[in-house]
Coordinates of C-alpha atoms in Angstrom, one line a residue:
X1 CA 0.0 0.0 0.0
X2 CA 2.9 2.6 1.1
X3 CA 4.8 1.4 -2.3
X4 CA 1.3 2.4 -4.5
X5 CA 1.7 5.4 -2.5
X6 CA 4.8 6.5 -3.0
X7 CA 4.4 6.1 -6.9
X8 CA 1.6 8.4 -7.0
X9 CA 3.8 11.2 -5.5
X10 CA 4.5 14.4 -6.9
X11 CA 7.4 14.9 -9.9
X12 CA 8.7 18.0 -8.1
X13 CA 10.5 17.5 -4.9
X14 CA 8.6 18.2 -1.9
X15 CA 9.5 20.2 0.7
X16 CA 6.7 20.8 4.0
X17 CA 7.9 23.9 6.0
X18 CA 6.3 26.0 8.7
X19 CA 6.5 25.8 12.6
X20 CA 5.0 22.4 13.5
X21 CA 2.8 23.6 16.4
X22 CA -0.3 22.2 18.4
X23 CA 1.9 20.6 20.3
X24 CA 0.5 20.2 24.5
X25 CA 2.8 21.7 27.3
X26 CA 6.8 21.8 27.2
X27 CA 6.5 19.9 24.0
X28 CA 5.0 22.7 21.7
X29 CA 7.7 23.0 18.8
X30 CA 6.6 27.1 18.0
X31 CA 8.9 30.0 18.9
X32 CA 8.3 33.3 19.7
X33 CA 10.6 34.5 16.9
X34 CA 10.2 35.5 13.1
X35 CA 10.9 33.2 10.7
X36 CA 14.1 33.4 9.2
X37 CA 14.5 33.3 5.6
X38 CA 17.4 31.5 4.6
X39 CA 19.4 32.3 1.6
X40 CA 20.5 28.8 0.8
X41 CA 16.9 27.8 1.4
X42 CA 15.7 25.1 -1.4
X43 CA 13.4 26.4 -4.3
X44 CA 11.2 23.2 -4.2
X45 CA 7.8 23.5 -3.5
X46 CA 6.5 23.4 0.2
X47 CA 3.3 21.8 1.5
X48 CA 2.3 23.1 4.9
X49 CA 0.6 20.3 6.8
X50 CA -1.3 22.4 9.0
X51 CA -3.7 23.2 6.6
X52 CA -2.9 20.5 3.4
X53 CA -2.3 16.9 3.1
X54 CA 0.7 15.4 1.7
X55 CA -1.6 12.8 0.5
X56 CA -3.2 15.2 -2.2
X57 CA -0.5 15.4 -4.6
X58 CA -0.4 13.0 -7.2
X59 CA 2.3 13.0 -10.1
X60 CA 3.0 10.1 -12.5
X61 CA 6.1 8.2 -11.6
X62 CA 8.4 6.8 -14.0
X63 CA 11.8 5.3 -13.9
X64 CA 14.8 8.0 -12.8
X65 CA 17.2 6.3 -14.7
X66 CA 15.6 6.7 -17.9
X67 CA 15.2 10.5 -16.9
X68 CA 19.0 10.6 -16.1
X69 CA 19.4 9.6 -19.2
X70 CA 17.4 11.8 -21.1
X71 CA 19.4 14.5 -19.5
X72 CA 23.0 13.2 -20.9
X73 CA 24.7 16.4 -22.7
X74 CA 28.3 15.4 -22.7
X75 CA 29.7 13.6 -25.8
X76 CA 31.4 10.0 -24.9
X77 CA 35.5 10.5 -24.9
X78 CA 35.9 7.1 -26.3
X79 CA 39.5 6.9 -25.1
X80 CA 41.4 4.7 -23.6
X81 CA 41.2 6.1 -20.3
X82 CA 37.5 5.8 -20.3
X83 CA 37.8 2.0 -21.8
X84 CA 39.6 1.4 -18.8
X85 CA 37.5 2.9 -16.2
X86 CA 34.2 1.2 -17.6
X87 CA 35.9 -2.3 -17.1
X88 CA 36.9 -1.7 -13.9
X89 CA 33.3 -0.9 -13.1
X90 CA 32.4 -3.7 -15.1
X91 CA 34.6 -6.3 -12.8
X92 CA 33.3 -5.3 -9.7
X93 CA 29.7 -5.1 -9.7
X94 CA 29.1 -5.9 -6.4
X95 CA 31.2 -2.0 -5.9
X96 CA 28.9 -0.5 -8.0
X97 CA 25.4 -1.9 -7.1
X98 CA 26.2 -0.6 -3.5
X99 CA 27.2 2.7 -4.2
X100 CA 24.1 2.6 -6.9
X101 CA 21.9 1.7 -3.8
X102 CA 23.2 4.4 -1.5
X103 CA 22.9 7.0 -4.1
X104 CA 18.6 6.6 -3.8
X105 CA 18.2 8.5 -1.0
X106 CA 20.2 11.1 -3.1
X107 CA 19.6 11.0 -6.5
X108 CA 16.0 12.0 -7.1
X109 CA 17.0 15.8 -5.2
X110 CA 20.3 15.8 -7.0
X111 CA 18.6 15.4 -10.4
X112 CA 16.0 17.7 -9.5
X113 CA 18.4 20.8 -9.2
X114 CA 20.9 19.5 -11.5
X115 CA 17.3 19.8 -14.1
X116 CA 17.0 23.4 -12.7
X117 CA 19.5 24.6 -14.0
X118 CA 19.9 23.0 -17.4
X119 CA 23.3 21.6 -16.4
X120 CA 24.0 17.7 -18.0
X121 CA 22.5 15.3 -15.8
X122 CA 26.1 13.7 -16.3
X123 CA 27.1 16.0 -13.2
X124 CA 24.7 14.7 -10.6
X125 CA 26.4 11.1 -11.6
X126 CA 29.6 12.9 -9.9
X127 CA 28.9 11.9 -6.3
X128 CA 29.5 8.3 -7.8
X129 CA 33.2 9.5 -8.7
X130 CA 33.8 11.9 -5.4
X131 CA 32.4 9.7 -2.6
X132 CA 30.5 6.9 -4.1
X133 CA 27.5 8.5 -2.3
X134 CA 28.6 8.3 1.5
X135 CA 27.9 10.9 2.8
X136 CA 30.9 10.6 5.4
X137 CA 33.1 10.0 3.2
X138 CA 36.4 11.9 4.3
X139 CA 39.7 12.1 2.0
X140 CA 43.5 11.9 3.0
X141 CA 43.3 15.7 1.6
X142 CA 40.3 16.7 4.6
X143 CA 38.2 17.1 1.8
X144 CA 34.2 15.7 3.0
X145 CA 30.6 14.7 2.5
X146 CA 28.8 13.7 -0.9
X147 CA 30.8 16.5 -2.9
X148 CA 34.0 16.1 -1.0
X149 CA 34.8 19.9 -0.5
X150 CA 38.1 21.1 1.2
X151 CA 37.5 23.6 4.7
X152 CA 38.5 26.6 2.6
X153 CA 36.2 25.8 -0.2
X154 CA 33.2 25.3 1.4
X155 CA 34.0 28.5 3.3
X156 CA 34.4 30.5 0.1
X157 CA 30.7 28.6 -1.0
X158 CA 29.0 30.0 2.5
X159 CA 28.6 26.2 4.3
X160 CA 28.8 26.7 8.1
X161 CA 31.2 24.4 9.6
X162 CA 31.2 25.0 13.4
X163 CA 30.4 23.1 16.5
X164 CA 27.4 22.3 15.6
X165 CA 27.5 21.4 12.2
X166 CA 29.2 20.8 9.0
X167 CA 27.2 21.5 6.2
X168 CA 29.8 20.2 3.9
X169 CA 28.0 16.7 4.5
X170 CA 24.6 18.5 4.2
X171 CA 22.9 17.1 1.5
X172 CA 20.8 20.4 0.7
X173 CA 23.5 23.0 1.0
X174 CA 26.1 21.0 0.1
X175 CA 24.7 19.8 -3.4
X176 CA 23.6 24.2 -4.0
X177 CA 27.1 24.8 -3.4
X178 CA 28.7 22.5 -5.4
X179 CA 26.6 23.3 -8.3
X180 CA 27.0 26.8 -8.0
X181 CA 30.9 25.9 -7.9
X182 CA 30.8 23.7 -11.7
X183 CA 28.6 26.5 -13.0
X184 CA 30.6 29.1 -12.2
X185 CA 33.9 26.9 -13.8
X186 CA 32.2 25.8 -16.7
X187 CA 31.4 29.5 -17.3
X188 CA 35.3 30.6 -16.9
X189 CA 36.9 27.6 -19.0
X190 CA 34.0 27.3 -21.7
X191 CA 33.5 23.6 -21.0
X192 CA 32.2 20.8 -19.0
X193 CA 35.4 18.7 -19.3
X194 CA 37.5 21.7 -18.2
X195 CA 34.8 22.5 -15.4
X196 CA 35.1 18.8 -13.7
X197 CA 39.4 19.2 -13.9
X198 CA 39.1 22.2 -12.7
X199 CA 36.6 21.3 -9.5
X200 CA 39.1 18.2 -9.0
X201 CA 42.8 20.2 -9.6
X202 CA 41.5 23.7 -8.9
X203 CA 41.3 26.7 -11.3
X204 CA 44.2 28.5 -11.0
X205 CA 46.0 24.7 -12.1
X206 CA 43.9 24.4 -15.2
X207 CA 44.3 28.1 -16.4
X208 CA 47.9 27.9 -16.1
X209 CA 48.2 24.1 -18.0
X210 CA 46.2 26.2 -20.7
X211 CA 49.0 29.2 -20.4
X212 CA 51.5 26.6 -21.0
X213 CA 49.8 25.0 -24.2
X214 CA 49.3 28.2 -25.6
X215 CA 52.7 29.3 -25.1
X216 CA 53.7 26.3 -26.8
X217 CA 51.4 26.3 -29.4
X218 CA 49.4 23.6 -28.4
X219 CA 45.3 23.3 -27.8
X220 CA 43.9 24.2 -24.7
X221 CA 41.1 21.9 -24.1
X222 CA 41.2 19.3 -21.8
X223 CA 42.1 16.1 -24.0
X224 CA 45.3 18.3 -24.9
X225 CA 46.4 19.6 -21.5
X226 CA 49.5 18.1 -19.3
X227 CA 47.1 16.9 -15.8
X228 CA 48.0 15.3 -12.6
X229 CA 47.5 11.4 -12.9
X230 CA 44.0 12.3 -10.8
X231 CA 43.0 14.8 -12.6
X232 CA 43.4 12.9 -16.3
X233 CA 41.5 9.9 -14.7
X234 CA 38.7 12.5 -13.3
X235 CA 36.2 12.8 -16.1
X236 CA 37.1 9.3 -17.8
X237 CA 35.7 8.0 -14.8
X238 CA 32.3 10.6 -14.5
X239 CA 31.9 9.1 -18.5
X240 CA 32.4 5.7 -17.2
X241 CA 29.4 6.2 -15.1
X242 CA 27.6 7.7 -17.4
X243 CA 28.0 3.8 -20.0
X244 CA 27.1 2.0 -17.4
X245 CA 23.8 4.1 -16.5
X246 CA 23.7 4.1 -20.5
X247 CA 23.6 0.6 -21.0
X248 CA 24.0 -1.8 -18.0
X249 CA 23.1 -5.0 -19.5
X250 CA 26.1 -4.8 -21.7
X251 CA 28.3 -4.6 -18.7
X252 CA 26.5 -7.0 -16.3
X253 CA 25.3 -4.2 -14.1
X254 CA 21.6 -4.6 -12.8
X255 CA 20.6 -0.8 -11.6
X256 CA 19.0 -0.9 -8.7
X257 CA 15.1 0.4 -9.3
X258 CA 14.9 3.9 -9.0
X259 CA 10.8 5.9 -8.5
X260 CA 10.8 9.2 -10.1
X261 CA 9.9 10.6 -7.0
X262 CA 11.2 12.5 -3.7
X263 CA 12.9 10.3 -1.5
X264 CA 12.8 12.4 1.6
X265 CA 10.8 15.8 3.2
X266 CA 12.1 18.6 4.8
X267 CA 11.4 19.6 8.2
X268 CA 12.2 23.2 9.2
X269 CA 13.3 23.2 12.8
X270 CA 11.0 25.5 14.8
X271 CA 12.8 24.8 18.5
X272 CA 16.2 22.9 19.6
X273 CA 15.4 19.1 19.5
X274 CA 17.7 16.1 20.4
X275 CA 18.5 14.2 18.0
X276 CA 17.9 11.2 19.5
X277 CA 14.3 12.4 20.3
X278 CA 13.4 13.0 16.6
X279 CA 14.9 9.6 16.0
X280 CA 12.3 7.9 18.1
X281 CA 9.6 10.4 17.1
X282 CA 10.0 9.8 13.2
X283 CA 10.6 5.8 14.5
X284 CA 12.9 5.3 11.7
X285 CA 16.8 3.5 12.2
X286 CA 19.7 5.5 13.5
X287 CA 21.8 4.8 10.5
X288 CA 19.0 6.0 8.2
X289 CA 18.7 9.1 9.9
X290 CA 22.4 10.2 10.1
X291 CA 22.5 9.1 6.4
X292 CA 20.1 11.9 5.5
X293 CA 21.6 14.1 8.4
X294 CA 25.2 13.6 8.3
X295 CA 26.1 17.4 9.2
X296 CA 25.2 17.4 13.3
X297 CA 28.2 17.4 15.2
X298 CA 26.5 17.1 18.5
X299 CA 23.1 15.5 20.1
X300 CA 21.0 18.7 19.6
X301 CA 19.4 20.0 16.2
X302 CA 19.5 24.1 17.3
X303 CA 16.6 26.0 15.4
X304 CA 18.5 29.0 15.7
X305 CA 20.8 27.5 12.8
X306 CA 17.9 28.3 10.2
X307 CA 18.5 23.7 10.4
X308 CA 16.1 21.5 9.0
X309 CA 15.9 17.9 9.4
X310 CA 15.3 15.1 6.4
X311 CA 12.9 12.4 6.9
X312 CA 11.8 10.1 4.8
X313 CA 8.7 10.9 2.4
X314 CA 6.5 8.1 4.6
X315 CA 8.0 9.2 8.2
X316 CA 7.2 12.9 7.8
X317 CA 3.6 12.8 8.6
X318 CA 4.6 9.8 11.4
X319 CA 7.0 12.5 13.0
X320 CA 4.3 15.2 12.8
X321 CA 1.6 12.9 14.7
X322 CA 4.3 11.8 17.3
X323 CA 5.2 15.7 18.0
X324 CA 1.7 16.9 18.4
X325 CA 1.4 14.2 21.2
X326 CA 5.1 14.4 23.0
X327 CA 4.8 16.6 26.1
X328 CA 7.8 16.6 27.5
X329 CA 10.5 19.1 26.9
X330 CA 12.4 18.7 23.3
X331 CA 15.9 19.3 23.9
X332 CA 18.2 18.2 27.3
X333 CA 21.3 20.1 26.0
X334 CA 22.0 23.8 25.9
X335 CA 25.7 25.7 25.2
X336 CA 27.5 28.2 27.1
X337 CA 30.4 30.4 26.2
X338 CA 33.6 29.7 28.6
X339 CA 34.7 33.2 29.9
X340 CA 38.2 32.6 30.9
X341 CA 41.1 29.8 29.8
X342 CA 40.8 26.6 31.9
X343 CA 41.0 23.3 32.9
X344 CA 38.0 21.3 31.8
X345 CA 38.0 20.3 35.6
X346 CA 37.5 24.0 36.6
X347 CA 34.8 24.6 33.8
X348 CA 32.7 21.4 35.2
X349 CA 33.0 22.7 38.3
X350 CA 32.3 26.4 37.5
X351 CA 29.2 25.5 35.3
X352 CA 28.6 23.0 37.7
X353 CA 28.3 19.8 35.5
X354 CA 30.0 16.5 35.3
X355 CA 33.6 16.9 34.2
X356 CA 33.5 13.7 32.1
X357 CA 30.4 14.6 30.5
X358 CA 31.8 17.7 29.6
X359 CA 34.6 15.9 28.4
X360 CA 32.9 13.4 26.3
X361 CA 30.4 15.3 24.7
X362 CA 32.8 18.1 23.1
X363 CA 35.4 15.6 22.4
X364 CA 37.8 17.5 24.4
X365 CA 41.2 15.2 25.0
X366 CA 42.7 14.8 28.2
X367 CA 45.3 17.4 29.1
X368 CA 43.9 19.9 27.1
X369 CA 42.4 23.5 28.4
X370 CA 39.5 25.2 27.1
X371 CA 40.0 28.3 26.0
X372 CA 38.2 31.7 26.7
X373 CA 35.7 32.7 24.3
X374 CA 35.0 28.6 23.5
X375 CA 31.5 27.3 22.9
X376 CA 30.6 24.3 25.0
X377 CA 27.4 21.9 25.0
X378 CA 26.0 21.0 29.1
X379 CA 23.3 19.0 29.7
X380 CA 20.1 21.8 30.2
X381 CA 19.1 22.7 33.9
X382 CA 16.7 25.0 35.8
X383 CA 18.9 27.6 35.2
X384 CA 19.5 27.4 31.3
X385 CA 15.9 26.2 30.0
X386 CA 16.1 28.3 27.0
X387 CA 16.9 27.3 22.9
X388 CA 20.7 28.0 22.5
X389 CA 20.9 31.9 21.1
X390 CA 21.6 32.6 17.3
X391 CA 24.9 34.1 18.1
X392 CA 26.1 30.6 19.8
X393 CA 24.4 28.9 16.9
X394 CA 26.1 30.8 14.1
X395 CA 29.6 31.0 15.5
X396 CA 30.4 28.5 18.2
X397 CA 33.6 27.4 18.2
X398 CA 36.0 25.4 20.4
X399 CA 39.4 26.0 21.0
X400 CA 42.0 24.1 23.2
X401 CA 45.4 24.4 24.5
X402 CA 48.1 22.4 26.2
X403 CA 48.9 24.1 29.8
X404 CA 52.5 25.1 30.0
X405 CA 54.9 23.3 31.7
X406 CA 55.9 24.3 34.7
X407 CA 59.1 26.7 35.2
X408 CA 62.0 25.0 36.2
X409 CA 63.2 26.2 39.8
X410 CA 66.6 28.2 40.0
X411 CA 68.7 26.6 42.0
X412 CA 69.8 29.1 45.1
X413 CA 72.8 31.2 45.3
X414 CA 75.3 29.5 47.8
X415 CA 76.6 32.2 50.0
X416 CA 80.5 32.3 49.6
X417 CA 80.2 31.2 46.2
X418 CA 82.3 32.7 43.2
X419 CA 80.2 35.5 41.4
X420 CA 77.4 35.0 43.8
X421 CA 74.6 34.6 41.1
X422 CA 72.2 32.1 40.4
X423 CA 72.1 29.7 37.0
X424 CA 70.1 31.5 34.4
X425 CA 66.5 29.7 34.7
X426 CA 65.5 28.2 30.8
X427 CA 62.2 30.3 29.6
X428 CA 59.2 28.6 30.0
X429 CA 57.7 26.8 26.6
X430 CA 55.0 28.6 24.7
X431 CA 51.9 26.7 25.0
X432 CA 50.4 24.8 21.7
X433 CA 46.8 26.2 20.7
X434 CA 44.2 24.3 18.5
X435 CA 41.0 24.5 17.0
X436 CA 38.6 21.9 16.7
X437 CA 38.1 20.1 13.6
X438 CA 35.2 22.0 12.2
X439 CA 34.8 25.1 14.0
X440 CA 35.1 28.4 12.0
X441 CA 38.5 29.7 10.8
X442 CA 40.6 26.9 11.1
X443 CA 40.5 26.9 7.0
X444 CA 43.6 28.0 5.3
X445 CA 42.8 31.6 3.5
X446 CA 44.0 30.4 -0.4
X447 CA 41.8 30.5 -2.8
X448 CA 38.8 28.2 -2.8
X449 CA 39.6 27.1 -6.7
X450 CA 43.1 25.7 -5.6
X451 CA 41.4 23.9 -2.4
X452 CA 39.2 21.2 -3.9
X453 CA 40.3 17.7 -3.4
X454 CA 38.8 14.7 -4.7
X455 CA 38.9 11.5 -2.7
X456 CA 38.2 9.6 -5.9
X457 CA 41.8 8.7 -5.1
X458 CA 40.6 6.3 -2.2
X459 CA 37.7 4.7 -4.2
X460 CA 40.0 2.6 -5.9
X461 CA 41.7 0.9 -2.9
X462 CA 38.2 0.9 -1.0
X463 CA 36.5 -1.0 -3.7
X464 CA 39.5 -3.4 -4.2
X465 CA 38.8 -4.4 -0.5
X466 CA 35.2 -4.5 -0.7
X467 CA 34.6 -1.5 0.9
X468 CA 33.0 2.2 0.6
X469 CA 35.3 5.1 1.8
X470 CA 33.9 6.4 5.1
X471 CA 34.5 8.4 8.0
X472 CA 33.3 8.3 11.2
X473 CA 32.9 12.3 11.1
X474 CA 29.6 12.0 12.9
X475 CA 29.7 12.6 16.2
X476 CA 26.6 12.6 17.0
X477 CA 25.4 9.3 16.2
X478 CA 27.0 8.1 19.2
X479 CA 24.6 10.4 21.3
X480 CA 21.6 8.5 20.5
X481 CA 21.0 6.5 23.2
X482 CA 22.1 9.2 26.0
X483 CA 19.5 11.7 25.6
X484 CA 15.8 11.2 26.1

């Protein structure tokens, strides 16, 4: 019954927005506060299910495949290097089915905007190439999430990455970033091919490789240019993608089956929430909801991050009933700004929390000190009831440092000694200062271009072993059985 549901659904991707109030006592998800309107927000319709019913719109479905394929702009290269990449696909289908299966969550969104903005639907194969659709996925190079951008990059493209949340692994921003990023390449080099080196080598590489084939008198498109091993592999293997989705049955590939419709809602976030809690409420798997929600660092979804939460198209309505009935309060964690440098054993005992909680739930090492100015998460009490403030929300960041060693004692002037001074005492070390991974600033400052780095690098040796590249970057799926 859900299945002749779901193929009735909508072509356009849905998205259902508003404040989800009516909820009874401590549970009621409204805020006092105006909306925010975000600027990355999503241009896909919304449905309101205060006043309309998912239920009501109706769409014929069709295959995505065969509308992936309809999309195909790029001509085939034919070459070698493409011949190559296709068999390697070809000889490990077990590699390709999974990273085919993971991508269905994905694909229906990614196509959608890719659609939008008459770009080749060859480019929302990429993920296939950068990540093989897991949305973890973390390179040698730092570079993460389905579209594997570098710190600096996705700082130059606008994606928070702070405490709270990386929205380099947000599927949303994430994909409207990295689209904006190819069309904005494809524009300056005049082609597709030389957009995809250029998103995998960085622009500045590519527009001096052309410098030195014109100064030779060589062409300057990307067949002809001189390319890091990577880079020359990069688009053979996009093409090589783009056969088998062409024509599986010649390379003993079964696609898995693919609806032509929206995999997962939207959920604007109207008041803080655990994220445990919204796992039970929706009363879908842990795993499923990280893989749509890979960019929450911690155990709280803040609504003062302008956040929303994906569901599944089926658990939307589910998580909406469950709201409306939960009465207790939403969200056990709140965040405080540490006003002077520290010992996490003096902030625990000045905010008057457990030290190892503190500990364990900002991933602070032992040894380290908390700096001033540092955002940390505490479980909420009587006295801190409130949503964490916009200000926290946008800018939290944690910084540590290693307490100096202690100075070395002078050893005392002997009376009736010769000179009658002291040894000089050694100066005391400077003290070793570090961000953590994903706060704001802690980025180098070249340019974005030069930044990107592909971890197509590590799909090779991942799929030789039978296995996806992924990082455990989510630190908040290990919160889901603490809270609530």
């Amino acid at each position: 019954m859900e299945r002749s549901f779901l193929m009735r659904m909508m072509y356009v991707a849905i998205l259902f927005a508003g404040f989800l109030s009516g909820c009874a006592g401590t549970g009621d998800w409204s805020s006092d506060a105006p909306t925010k309107a975000s600027a990355k927000a999503s241009r896909a319709a919304r449905v309101n299910l205060k006043n309309q019913s998912v239920s009501k719109f109706y769409a014929p479905s069709y295959n995505l495949w065969l509308r992936i394929r309809d999309g195909f702009q790029m001509k085939p290269m034919n070459t070698p290097l493409e011949i190559e990449q296709v068999r390697w696909l070809a000889a490990r289908p077990d590699y390709v089915n999974r990273s085919m299966t993971r991508s269905s969550r994905y694909l229906f969104y990614i196509v959608q905007e890719v659609n939008a903005r008459n770009m080749p639907t060859e480019i929302a194969l990429l993920p296939f190439v950068e990540s093989a659709f897991v949305t973890n996925a973390k390179s040698s190079a730092k570079a993460v999430g389905l579209w594997q951008f570098m710190p600096a990059t996705g700082k130059d493209f606008r994606l928070t990455q702070n405490v709270f949340r990386d929205e380099r692994r947000d599927v949303l921003q994430s994909t409207d970033a990295a689209l904006d990023y190819l069309q904005r390449l494809n524009n300056q080099f005049g082609s597709w091919e030389l957009a995809l080196a250029a998103y995998n080598w960085g622009a500045g590489n590519i527009a001096k490789a052309q410098k030195r084939n014109a100064a030779a008198g060589l062409p300057t498109n990307y067949e002809s240019l001189t390319l890091p091993r990577e880079t020359r592999n990069y688009v053979p293997k996009l093409m090589a993608y783009r056969q088998i989705v062409l024509d599986p049955q010649s390379y003993g590939i079964v696609l898995p089956e693919l609806e032509n419709h929206p995999y997962f809602v939207a959920l604007d976030v109207g008041g803080d929430i655990d994220v445990a809690l919204a796992i039970r409420l929706a009363e879908i798997p842990a795993d499923e909801f990280h893989s749509l929600n890979p960019s929450f660092n911690k155990p709280v979804i803040l609504s003062n991050a302008n956040q929303q939460i994906l569901l599944p198209f089926a658990h939307a309505e589910i998580f909406q009933a469950n709201l409306k009935q939960y009465t207790k309060p939403l969200s056990t964690w709140t965040a405080v700004q540490v006003s002077k440098t520290e010992s996490v054993d003096q902030a625990a005992k000045t905010l008057g929390v457990d030290v190892d909680a503190l500990r364990e739930v900002n991933g602070i090492p032992k040894g380290m000190r908390i700096k001033a100015g540092s955002t940390v998460l505490i479980p909420k009490t009587r006295r801190r009831l409130g949503d964490v403030s916009t200000a926290i929300a946008e800018n939290a960041r944690l910084s540590l440092e290693k307490p100096a060693p202690p100075a070395p004692k002078c050893p005392k002037t002997v009376k009736g000694s010769k000179g009658g001074k002291s040894a000089k005492c050694a100066p005391p070390v400077t003290t070793k200062t570090a961000d953590k991974p994903g706060s704001k600033g802690n980025s180098s400052g070249k340019n974005a271009a030069s930044q990107h780095k592909s971890a197509s690098t590590g799909l090779v040796k991942s799929a030789k072993n039978g296995n996806s590249p992924i990082s455990a970057s989510n630190n908040a799926s290990k919160w889901v059985n603490k809270s609530q």
